[in-house]
XYZ file of C-alpha atoms in Angstrom:
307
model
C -27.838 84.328 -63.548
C -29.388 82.329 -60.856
C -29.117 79.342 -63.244
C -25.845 79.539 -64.261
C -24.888 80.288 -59.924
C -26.793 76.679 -58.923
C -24.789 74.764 -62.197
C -21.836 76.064 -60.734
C -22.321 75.301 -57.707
C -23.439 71.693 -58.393
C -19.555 70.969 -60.407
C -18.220 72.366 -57.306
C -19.744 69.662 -55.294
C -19.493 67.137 -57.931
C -16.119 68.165 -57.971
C -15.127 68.111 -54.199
C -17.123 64.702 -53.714
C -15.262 63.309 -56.277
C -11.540 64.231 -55.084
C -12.261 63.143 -51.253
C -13.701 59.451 -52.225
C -10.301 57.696 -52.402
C -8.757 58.968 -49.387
C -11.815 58.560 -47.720
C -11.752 54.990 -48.636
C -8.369 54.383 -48.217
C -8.968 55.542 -44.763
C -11.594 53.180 -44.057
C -9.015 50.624 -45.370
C -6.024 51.460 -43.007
C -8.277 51.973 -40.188
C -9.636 48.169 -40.840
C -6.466 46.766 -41.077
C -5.139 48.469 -38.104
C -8.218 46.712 -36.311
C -7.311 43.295 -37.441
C -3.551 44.022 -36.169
C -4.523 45.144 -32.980
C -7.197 41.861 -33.510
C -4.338 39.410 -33.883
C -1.695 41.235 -31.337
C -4.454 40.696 -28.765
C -4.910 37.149 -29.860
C -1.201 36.916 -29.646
C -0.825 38.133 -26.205
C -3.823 35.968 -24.874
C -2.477 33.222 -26.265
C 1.106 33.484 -24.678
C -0.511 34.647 -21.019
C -2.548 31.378 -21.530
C 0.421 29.123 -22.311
C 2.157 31.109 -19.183
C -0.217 29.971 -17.340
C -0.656 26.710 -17.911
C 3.343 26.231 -17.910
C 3.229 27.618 -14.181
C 0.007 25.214 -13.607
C 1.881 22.370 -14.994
C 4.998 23.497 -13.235
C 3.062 23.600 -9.816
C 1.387 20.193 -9.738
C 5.137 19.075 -11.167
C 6.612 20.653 -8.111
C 3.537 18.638 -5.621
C 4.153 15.383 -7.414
C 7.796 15.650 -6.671
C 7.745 16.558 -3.475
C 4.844 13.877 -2.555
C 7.090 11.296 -4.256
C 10.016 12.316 -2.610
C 8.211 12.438 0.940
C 6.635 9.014 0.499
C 10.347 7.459 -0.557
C 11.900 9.013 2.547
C 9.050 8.248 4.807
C 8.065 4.714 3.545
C 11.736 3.414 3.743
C 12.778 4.330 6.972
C 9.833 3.094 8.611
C 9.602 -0.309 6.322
C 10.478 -2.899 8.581
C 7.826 -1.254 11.134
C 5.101 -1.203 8.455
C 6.209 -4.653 7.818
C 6.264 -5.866 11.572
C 2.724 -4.205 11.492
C 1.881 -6.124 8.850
C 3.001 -9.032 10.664
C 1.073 -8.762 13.405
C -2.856 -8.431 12.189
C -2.144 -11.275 10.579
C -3.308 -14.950 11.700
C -0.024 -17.067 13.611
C 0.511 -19.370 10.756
C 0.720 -16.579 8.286
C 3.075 -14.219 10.217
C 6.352 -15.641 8.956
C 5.237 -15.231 5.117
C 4.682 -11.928 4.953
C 7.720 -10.344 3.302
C 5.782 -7.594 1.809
C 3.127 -4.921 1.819
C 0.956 -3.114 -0.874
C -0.817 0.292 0.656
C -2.966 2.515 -1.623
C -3.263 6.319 -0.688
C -4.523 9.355 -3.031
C -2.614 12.483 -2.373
C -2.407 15.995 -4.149
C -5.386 14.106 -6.766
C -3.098 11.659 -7.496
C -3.764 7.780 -6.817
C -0.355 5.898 -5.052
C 0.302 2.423 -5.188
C 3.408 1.747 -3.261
C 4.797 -1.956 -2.397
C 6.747 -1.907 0.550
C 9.354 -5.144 0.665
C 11.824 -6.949 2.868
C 14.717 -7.593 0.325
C 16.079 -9.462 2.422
C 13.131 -12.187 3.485
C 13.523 -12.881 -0.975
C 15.404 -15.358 -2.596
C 18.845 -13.344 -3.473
C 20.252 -14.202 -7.070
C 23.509 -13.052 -6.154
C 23.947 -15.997 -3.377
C 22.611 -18.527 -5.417
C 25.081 -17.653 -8.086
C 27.952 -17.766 -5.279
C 26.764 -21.016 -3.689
C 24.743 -23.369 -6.652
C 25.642 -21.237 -9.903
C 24.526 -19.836 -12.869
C 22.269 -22.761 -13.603
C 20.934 -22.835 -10.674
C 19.756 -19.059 -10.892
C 18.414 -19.383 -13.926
C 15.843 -22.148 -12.814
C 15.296 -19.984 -9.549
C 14.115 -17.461 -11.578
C 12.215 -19.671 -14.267
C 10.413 -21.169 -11.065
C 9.620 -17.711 -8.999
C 8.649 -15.787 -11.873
C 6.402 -18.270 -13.965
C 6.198 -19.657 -17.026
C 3.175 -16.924 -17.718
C 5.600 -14.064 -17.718
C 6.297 -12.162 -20.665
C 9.966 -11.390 -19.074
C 12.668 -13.065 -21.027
C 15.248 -14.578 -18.609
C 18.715 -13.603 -20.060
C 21.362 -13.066 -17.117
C 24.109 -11.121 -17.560
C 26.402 -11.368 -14.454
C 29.490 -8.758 -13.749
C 32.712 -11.062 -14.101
C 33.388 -13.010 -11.052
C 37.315 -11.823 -10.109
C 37.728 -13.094 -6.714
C 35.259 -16.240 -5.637
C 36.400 -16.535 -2.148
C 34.816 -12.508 -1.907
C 31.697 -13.474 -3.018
C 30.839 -9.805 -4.379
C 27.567 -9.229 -6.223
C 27.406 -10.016 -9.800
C 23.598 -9.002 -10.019
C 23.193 -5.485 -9.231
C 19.933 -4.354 -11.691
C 17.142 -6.343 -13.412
C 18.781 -5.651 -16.878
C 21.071 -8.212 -15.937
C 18.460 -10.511 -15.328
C 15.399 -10.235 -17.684
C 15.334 -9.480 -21.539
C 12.712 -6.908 -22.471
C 11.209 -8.154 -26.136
C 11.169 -5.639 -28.667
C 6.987 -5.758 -29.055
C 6.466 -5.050 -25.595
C 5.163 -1.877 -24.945
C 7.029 0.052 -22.792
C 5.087 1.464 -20.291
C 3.533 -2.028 -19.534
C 7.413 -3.204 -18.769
C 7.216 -2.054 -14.896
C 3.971 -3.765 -13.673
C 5.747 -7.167 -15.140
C 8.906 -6.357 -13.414
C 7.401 -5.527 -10.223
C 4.935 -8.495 -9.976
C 7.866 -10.989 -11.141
C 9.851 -9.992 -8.639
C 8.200 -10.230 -5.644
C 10.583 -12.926 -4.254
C 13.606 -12.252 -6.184
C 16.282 -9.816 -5.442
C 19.697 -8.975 -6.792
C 20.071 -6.258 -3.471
C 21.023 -6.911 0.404
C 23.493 -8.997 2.495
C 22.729 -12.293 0.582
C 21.380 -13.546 3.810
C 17.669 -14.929 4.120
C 15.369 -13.244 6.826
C 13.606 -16.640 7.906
C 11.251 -14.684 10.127
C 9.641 -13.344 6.940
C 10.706 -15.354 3.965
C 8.282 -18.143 2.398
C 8.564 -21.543 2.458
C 8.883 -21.576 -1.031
C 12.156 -19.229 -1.056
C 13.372 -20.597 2.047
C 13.508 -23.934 0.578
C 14.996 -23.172 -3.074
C 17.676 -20.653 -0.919
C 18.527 -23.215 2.097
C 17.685 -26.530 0.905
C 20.746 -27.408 -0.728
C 23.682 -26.856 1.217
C 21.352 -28.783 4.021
C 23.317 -31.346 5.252
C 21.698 -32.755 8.956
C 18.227 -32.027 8.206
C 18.858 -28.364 9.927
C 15.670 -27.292 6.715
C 13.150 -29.694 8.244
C 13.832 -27.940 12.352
C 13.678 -24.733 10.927
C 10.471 -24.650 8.969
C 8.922 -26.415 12.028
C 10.563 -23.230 14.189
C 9.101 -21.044 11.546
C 5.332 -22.450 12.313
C 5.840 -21.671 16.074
C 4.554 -18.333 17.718
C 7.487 -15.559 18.145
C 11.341 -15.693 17.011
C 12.558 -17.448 19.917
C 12.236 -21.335 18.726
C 14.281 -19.604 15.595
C 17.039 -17.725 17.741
C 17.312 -20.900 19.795
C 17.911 -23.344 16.807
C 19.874 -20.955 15.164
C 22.836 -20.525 18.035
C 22.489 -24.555 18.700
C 23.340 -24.801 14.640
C 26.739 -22.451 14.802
C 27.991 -25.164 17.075
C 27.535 -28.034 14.486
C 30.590 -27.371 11.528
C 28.195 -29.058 9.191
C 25.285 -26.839 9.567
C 27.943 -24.006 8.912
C 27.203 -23.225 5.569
C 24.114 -22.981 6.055
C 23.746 -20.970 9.204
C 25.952 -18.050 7.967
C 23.142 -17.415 5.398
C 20.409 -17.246 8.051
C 19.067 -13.642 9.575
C 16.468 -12.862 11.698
C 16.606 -9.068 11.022
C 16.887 -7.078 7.700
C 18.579 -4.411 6.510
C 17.645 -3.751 2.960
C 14.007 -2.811 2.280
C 12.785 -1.732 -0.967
C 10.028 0.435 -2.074
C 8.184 0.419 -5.936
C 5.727 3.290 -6.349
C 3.225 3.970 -9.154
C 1.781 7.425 -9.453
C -1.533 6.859 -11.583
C -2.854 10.307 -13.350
C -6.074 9.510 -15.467
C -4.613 7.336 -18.077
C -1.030 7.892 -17.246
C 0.961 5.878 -15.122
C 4.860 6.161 -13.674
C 6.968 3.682 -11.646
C 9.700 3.725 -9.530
C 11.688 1.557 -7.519
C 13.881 2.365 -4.676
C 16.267 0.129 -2.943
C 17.554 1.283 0.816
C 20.415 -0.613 2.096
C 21.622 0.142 5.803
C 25.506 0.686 5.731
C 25.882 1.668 9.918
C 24.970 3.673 11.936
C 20.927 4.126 10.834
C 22.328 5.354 7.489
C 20.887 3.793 4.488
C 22.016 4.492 1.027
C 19.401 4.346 -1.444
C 19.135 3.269 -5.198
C 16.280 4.331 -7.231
C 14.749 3.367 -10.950
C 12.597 5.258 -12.567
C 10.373 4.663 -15.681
């Protein structure tokens, strides 16, 4: 009796261990899969809140970058013809009427600045040589200021002249001036343009600032509508201390109707500066140029390229 009691109870078990195995297993199953769900929802989330914040990081120093850009634009230009004056002055006598521009390094918001401040004016404009020697002529001015060790391509490109006695611009943009090959890489496009054009300009009254200009410019500008030898006084004005040798010859010339030509193409103030910018990140650079032209009344209107 006892026997038969245990060998019945033994089937139970037998029994009962054998009916609750699957469910038991496929328990363990949902339960594990439930885990990696959960696992890869988590993952999921963390991975968006990360992206979030890096968007908003990225969005921030976006924000700085703009902001220090703009500030530097706005500051830099309407001060440029004080920087430049500055300039000017901690420089030796002979040098002070040849310096037409200014390069000034700064780091803000960890980002390295190179910004080139320049008289527009004190450069060699394309626009009046096109009005006053011609096309040829501007091409060889160009071919002679640039180099031949530039990898620009000179290809001009003037707007169509409709009215000669106006003498409007027909340059208003380095595209209509320089080719850029094919194989050049891109980003290397702006450090060319801005070191080819450091006395060129297609931008300002079309008058030459001889307080500031080179002799260089001064010459291939001036030189040929000289017709009393008015070149050889100024540069010797230009070598003298101060402006007022210049403003002297200057008012003696607008008497003499042959020096008139020339004379109406002579300033001794300036009132287009330009400013090109690179913002260097670690390996990454951008450029930008920005051309301020005063139109009255302290206003300037300002053009800006970016690359």
């Amino acid at each position: 009796m006892r026997l038969t009691r245990q060998i019945n109870l033994q089937s139970k078990l037998r029994s009962r261990s054998q009916a609750t195995s699957p469910r038991s297993g496929f328990v363990l199953l949902l339960v594990l899969a439930l885990i990696v769900v959960a696992g890869l929802v988590s993952a999921g989330v963390a991975r968006r809140s990360l992206l979030i914040a890096l968007e908003s990081a990225k969005g921030v120093d976006d924000l700085q970058t703009r902001w220090a850009r703009v500030s530097l634009q706005q500051c830099v230009l309407l001060q440029a013809d004080a920087i430049l004056a500055a300039e000017m002055s901690r420089r030796p006598a002979e040098d002070r009427v040849r310096t037409h521009y200014a390069d000034v390094e700064i780091r803000l918001a960890g980002k390295d600045y190179l910004l080139r401040i320049a008289d527009e004016e004190a450069k060699a404009s394309l626009n009046t040589i096109f009005h006053t020697q011609g096309e040829s002529s501007v091409t060889r001015t160009v071919r002679d200021l640039v180099g031949e060790s530039s990898d620009l391509t000179v290809n001009l490109r003037p707007f169509a002249v409709t009215d000669a006695a106006e003498r409007l611009p027909v340059f208003d943009s380095w595209g209509q001036v320089f080719q850029f090959a094919s194989s050049q890489i891109p980003a290397r496009v702006p450090a060319k343009l801005m070191q080819a054009t450091t006395n060129l300009t297609c931008w300002g009254s079309g008058r030459l600032n001889v307080t500031r200009t080179s002799d260089v410019v001064a010459n291939l500008l001036l030189r040929p509508l000289d017709q009393t030898g008015l070149m050889d006084r100024l540069n010797q004005a230009r070598g003298a201390r101060g402006t007022r040798s210049l403003n002297e010859l200057v008012e003696q010339s607008r008497q003499n109707p042959r020096d008139e030509g020339l004379v109406n193409l002579i300033a001794l103030r300036s009132g287009c500066f330009s400013l090109w910018m690179r913002v260097q990140d670690g390996q990454s650079q951008h450029y930008e140029l920005h051309i301020a032209e005063q139109t009255g009344n302290r206003r300037a209107d300002i053009m800006s390229f970016v690359w």
